[in-house]
Tab-separated table of C-alpha atoms in Angstrom:
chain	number	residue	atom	x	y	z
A	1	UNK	CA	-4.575	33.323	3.387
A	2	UNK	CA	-6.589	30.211	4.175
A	3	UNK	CA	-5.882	28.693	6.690
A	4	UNK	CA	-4.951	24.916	7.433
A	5	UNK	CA	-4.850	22.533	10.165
A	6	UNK	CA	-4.113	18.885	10.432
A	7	UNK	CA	-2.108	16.058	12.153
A	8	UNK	CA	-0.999	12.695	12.862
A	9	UNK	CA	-1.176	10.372	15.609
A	10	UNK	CA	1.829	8.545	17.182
A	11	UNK	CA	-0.135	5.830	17.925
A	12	UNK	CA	2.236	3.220	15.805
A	13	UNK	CA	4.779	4.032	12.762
A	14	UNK	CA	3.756	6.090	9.809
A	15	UNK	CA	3.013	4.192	6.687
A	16	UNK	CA	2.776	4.498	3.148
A	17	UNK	CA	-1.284	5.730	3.587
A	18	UNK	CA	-0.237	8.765	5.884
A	19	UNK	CA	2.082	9.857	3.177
A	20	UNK	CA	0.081	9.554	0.239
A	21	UNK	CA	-2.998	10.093	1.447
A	22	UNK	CA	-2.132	13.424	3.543
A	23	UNK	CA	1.646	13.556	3.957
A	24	UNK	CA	2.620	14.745	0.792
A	25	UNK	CA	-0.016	16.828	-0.117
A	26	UNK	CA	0.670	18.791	2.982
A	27	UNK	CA	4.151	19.535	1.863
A	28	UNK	CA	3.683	20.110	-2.016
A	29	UNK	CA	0.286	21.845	-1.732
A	30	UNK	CA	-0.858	23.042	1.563
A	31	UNK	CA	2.400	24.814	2.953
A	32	UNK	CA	2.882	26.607	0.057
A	33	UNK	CA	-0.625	27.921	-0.628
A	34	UNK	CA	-2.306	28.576	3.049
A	35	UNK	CA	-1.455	29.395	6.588
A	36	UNK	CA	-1.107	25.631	7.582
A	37	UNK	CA	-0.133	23.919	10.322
A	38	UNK	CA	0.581	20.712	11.185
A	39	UNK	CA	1.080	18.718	14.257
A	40	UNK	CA	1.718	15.689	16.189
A	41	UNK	CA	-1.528	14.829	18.085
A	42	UNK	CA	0.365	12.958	21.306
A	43	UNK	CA	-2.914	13.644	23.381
A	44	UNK	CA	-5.302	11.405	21.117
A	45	UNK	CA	-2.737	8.455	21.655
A	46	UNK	CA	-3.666	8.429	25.823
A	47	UNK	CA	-7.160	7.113	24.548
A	48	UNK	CA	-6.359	3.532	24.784
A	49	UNK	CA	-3.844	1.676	26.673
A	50	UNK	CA	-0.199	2.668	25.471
A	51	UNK	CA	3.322	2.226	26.938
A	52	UNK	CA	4.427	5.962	27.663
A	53	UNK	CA	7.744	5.382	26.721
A	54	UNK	CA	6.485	4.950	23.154
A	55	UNK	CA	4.493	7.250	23.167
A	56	UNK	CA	7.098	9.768	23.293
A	57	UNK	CA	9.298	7.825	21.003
A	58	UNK	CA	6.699	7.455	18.190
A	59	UNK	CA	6.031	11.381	18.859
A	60	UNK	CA	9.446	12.575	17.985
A	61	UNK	CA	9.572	9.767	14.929
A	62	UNK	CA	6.354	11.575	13.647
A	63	UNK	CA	7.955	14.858	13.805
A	64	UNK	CA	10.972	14.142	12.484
A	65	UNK	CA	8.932	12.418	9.174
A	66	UNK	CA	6.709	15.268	8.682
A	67	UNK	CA	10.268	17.196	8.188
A	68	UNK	CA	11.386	14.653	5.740
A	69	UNK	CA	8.709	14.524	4.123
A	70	UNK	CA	8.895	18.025	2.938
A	71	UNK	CA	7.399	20.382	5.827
A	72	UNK	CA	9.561	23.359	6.341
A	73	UNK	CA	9.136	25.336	9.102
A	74	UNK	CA	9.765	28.685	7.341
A	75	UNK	CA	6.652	27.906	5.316
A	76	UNK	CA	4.738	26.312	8.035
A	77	UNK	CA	4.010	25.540	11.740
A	78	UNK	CA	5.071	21.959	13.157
A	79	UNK	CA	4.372	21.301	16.127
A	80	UNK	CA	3.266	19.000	19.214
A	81	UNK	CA	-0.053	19.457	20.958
A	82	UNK	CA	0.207	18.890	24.588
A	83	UNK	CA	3.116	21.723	23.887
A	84	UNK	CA	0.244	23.829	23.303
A	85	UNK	CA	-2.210	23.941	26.172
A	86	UNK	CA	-5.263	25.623	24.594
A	87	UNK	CA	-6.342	22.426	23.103
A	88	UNK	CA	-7.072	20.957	26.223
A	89	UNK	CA	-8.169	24.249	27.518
A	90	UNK	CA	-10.859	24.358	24.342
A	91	UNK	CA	-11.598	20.513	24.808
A	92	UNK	CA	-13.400	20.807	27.753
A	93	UNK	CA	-15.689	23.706	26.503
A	94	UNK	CA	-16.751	21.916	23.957
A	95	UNK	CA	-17.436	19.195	25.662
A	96	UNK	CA	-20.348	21.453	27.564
A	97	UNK	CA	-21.605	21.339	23.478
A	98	UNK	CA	-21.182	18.438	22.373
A	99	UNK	CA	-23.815	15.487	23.430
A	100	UNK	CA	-23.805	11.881	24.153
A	101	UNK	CA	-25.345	10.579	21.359
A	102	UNK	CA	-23.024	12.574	18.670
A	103	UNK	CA	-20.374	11.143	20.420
A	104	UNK	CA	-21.172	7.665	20.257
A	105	UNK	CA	-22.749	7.838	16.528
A	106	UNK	CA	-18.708	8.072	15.809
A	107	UNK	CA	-17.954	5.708	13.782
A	108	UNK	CA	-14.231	4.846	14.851
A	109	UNK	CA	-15.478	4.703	18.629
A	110	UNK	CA	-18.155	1.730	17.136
A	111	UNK	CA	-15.536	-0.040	15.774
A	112	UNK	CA	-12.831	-0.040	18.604
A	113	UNK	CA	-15.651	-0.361	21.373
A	114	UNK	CA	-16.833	-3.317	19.941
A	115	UNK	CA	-12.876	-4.694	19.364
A	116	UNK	CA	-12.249	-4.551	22.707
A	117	UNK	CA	-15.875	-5.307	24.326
A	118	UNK	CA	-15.222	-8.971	22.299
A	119	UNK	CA	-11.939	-9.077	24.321
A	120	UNK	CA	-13.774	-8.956	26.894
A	121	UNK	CA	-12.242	-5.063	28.136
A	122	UNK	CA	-13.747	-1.643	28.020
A	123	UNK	CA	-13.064	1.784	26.419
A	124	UNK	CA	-11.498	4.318	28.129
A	125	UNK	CA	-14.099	7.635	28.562
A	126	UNK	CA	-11.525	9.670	26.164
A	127	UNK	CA	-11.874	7.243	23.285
A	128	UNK	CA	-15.493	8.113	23.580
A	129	UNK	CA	-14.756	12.045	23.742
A	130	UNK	CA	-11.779	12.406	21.455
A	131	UNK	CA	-13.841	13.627	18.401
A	132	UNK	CA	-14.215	16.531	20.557
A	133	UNK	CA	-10.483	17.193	21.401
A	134	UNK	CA	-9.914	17.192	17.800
A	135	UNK	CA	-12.691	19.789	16.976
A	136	UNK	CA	-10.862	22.069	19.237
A	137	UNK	CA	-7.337	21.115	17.383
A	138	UNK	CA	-9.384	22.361	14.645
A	139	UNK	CA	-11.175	25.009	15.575
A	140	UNK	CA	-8.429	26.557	17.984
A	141	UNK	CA	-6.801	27.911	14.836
A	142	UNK	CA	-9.598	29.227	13.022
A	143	UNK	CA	-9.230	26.907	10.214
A	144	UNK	CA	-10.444	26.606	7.303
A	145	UNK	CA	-9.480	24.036	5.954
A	146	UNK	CA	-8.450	20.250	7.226
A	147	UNK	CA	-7.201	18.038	4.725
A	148	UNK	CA	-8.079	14.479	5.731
A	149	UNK	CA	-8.395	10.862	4.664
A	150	UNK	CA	-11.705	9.777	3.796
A	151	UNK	CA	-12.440	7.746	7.296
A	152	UNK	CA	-11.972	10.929	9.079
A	153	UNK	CA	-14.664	12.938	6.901
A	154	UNK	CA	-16.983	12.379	9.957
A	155	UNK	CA	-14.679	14.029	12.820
A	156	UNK	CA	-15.007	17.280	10.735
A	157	UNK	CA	-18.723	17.107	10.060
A	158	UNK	CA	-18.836	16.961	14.128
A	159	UNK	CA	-16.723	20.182	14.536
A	160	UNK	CA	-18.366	22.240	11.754
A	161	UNK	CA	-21.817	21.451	13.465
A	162	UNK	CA	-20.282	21.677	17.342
A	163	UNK	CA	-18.609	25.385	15.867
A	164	UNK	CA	-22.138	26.240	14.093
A	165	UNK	CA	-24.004	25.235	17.758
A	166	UNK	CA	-21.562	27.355	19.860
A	167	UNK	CA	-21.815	30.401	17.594
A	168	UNK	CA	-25.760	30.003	17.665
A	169	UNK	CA	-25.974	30.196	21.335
A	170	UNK	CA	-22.972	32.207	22.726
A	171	UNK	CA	-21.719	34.171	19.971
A	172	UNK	CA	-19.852	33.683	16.913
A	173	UNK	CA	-16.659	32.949	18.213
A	174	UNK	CA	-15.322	30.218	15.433
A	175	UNK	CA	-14.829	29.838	11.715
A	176	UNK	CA	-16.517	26.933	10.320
A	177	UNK	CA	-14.004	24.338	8.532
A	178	UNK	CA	-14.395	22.133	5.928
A	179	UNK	CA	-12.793	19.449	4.711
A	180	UNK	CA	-10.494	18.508	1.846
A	181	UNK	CA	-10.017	15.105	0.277
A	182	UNK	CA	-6.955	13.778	-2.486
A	183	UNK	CA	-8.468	12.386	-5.394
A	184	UNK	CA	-6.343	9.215	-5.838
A	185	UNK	CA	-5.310	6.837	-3.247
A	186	UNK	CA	-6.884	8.899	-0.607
A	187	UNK	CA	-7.445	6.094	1.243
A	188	UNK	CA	-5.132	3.413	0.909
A	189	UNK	CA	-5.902	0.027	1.701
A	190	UNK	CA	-4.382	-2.934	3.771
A	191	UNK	CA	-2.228	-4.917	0.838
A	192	UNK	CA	-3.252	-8.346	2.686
A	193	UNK	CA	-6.720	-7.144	3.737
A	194	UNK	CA	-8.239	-4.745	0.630
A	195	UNK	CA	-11.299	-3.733	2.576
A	196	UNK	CA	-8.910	-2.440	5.499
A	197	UNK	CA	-7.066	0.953	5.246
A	198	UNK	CA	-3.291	0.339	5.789
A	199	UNK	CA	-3.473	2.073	8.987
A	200	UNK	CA	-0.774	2.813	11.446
A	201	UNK	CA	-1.928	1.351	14.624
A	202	UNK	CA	-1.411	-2.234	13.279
A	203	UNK	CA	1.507	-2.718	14.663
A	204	UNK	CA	2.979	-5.677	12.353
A	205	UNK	CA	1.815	-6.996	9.605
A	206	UNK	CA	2.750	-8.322	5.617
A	207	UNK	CA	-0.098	-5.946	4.582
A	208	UNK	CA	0.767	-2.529	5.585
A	209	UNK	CA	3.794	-0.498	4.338
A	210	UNK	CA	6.065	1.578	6.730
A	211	UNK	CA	7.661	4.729	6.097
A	212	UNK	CA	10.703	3.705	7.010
A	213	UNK	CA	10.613	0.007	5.399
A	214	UNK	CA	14.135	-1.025	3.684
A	215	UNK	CA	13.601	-1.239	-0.269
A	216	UNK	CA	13.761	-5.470	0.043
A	217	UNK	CA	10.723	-4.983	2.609
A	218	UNK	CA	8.750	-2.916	0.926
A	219	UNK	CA	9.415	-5.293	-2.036
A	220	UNK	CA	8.466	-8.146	-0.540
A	221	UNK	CA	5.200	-6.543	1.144
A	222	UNK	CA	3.909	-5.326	-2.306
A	223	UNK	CA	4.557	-8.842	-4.934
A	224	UNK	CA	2.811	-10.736	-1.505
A	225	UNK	CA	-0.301	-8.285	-2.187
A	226	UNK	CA	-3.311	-10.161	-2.001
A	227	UNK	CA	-4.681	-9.998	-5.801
A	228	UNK	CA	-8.693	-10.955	-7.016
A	229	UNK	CA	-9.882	-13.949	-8.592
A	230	UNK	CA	-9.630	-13.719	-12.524
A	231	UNK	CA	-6.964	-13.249	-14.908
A	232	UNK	CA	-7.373	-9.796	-16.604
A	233	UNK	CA	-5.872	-6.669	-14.847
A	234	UNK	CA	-9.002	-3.990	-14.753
A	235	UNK	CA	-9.833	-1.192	-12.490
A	236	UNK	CA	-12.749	-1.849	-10.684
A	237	UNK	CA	-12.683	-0.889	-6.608
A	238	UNK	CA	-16.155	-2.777	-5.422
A	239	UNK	CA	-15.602	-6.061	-7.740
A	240	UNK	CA	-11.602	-6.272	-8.019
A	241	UNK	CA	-10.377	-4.748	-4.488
A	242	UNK	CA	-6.939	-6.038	-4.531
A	243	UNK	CA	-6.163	-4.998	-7.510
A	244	UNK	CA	-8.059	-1.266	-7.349
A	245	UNK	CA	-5.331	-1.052	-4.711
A	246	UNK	CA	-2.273	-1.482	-6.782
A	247	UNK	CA	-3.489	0.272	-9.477
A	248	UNK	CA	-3.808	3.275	-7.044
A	249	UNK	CA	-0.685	2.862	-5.053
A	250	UNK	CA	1.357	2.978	-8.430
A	251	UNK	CA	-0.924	5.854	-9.355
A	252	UNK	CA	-0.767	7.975	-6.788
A	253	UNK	CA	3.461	7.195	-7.176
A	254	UNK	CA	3.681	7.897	-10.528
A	255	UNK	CA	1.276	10.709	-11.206
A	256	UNK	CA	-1.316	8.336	-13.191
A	257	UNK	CA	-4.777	7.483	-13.856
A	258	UNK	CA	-5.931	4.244	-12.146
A	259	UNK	CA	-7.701	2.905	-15.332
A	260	UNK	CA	-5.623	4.068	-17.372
A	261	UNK	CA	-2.757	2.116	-15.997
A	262	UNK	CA	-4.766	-0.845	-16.120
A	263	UNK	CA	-4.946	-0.870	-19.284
A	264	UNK	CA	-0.702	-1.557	-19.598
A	265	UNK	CA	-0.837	-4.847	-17.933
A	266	UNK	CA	-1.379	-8.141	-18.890
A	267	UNK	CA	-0.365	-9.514	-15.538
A	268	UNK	CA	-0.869	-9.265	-12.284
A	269	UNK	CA	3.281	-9.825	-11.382
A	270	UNK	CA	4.329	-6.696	-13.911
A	271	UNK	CA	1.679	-4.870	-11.848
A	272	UNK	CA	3.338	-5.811	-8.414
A	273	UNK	CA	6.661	-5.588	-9.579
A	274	UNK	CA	5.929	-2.261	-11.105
A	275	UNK	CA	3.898	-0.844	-8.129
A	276	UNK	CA	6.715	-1.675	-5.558
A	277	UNK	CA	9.560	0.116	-8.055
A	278	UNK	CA	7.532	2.812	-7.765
A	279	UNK	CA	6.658	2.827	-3.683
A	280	UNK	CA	10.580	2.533	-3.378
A	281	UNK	CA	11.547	5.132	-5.495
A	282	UNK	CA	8.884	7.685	-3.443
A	283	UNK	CA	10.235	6.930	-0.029
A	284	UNK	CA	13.785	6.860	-1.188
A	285	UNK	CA	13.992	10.876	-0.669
A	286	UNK	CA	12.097	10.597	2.800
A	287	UNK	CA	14.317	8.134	3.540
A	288	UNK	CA	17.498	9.903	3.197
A	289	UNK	CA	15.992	13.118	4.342
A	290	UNK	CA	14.825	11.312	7.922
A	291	UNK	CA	18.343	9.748	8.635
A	292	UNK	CA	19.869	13.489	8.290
A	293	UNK	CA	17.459	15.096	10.656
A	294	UNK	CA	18.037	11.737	13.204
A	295	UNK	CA	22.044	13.112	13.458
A	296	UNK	CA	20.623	16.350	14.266
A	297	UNK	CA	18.039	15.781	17.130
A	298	UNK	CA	18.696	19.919	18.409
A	299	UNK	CA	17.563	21.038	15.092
A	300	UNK	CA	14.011	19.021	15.221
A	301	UNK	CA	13.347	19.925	18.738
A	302	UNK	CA	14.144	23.782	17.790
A	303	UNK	CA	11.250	23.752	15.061
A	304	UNK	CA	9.393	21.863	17.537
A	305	UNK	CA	9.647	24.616	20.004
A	306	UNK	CA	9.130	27.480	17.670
A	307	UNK	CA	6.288	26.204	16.628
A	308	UNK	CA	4.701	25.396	19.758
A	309	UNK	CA	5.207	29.550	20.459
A	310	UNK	CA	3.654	30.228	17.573
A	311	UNK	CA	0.858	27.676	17.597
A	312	UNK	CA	0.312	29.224	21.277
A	313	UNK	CA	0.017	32.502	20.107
A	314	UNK	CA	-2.509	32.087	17.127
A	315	UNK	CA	-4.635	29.569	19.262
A	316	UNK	CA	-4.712	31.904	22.331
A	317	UNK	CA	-7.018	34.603	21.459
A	318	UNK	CA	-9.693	32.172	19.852
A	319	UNK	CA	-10.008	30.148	23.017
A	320	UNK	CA	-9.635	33.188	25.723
A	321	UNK	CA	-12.548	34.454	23.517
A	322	UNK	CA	-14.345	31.203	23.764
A	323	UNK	CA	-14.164	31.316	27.483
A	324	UNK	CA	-15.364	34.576	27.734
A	325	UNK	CA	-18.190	33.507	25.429
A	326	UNK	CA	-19.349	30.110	27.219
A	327	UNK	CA	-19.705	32.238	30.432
A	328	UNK	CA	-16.092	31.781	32.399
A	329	UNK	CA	-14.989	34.764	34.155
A	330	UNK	CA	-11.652	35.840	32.832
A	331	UNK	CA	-8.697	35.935	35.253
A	332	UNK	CA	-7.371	38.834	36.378
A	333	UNK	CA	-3.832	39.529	35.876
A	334	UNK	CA	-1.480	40.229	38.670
A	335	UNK	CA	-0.515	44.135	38.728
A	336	UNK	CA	3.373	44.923	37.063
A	337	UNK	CA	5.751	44.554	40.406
A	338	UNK	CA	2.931	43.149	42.547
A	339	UNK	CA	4.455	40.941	45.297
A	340	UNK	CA	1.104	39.477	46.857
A	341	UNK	CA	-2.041	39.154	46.066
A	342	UNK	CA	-4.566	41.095	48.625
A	343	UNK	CA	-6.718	38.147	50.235
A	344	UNK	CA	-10.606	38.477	49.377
């Protein structure tokens, strides 16, 4: 089977452009059709300053959602990384492949650098070598596949050509992924801010829809949507951004075309009205589903643990190999019933 890899970062609550960009994919697709796993990324969220407390908190939230949302471990492997040390282990060898200037042509590192360099801070030397932790998430696993949002596109280009390099010089050692896009709403955007995605890490804000949102918030969020100037409702993402928005939000709910659906509306309040029946009635399920697993915790951290052992033991042999490849001298096991090891 193919194989596929992805994950989230519990770097702030999930929203409404995790789940229908990637989320639900993952569970109605990708589970049932390929070797997939999926975890919670805790490692990327030490690249900028965090409270570890939430951390951990946002962690088990994230793995408790990708179970509502539809994952099921008999179909799949959930899991958290830093329960699985080989992508450390596989970081730091491809590190010795990767070079400075790949690293800082990443776009997401431009952005944030410059964020904080206006608040007068700096970035913390993971931020700036991340892209290469998640190659190895990747390429630990031998996947194929990595279904992603479009802003992420770039990570995977870097691991395809960092797994291409390594297998030129050492050996071929990994498979080379690719990456898999949604058609609609792959990307959706900031309902206040249409040329932002709605992402996660934005801790407040009217413009971005949580996962776990009560129906009169999510409500509210959506008829506030910023709209365009102009009167007639028409699909059109570069000229009418707002509204391109809404129009995919309520497709990607429904199971509709974008301009198709603009074509029903005369108004930009049916539109919002319409758009946040429809949000409401997708995370109802989720909803329901997240506050049974919450009055189970044991049951969450049991598919947590299996699939950390399992995750272990496919990653294992791809990353002993790589060692062996780059040049590292394997260790050699203690003897059966040894009780010391003879000094050198």
């Amino acid at each position: 089977m193919t194989r596929v890899f992805s994950g989230v970062k519990p770097t702030g609550h999930l929203t409404l452009g995790n789940y229908l960009g990637a989320m639900r994919r993952w569970a109605a697709v990708d589970q049932h059709e390929a070797d997939a796993l999926f975890c919670v990324v805790d490692l990327h969220a030490l690249t900028v300053d965090h409270d570890p407390a939430r951390v951990r908190r946002l962690s088990r939230q994230s793995a408790t959602l990708l179970l509502a949302a539809g994952l099921d471990p008999e179909l799949c492997t959930v899991f958290v990384q830093s329960h699985v040390d080989e992508h450390a282990r596989l970081s730091y060898v491809l590190e010795c492949v990767a070079t400075d200037g790949e690293m800082r042509r990443m776009i997401q590192y431009k952005e944030k650098a410059v964020r904080e360099q206006r608040r007068g801070g700096s970035v913390r030397l993971s931020l700036l070598t991340y892209p290469v932790l998640m190659a190895a998430d990747i390429l630990a696993y031998g996947a194929d596949e990595v279904p992603v949002g479009d802003d992420q596109v770039q990570h995977v280009e870097l691991t395809r050509d960092l797994a291409v390099r390594f297998n030129q010089r050492y050996g071929h050692t990994f498979v080379i992924p690719r990456a898999t896009r949604p058609g609609v709403a792959a990307r959706v955007m900031n309902l206040q801010d249409p040329a932002s995605k709605m992402g996660k890490s934005d801790d407040v804000g009217p413009g971005i829809v949580y996962l776990l949102d009560e129906p009169d918030v999510v409500r509210r969020k959506v008829l506030r949507a910023v709209t365009d100037s102009g009167r007639e409702v028409v699909y059109d993402r570069e000229a009418r951004p707002g509204l391109a928005n809404l129009l995919e939000i309520l497709a990607a709910c429904t199971g509709g075309e974008p301009a198709s659906l603009s074509g029903a509306y005369t108004s930009y309040g049916a539109l919002k009205k319409d758009t946040a029946d429809a949000v409401i009635e997708v995370l109802r399920p989720l909803q329901a589903r997240h506050q049974e697993l919450c009055a189970d915790p044991g049951y969450v951290e049991g598919v947590l643990r299996d699939g950390a052992q399992r995750a272990r033991g496919m990653a294992r042999p791809t990353v002993d190999a790589a060692y062996r490849a780059i040049g590292l001298l394997p260790a050699v096991p203690e003897a059966a019933g040894a009780g010391a090891v003879a000094a050198v």
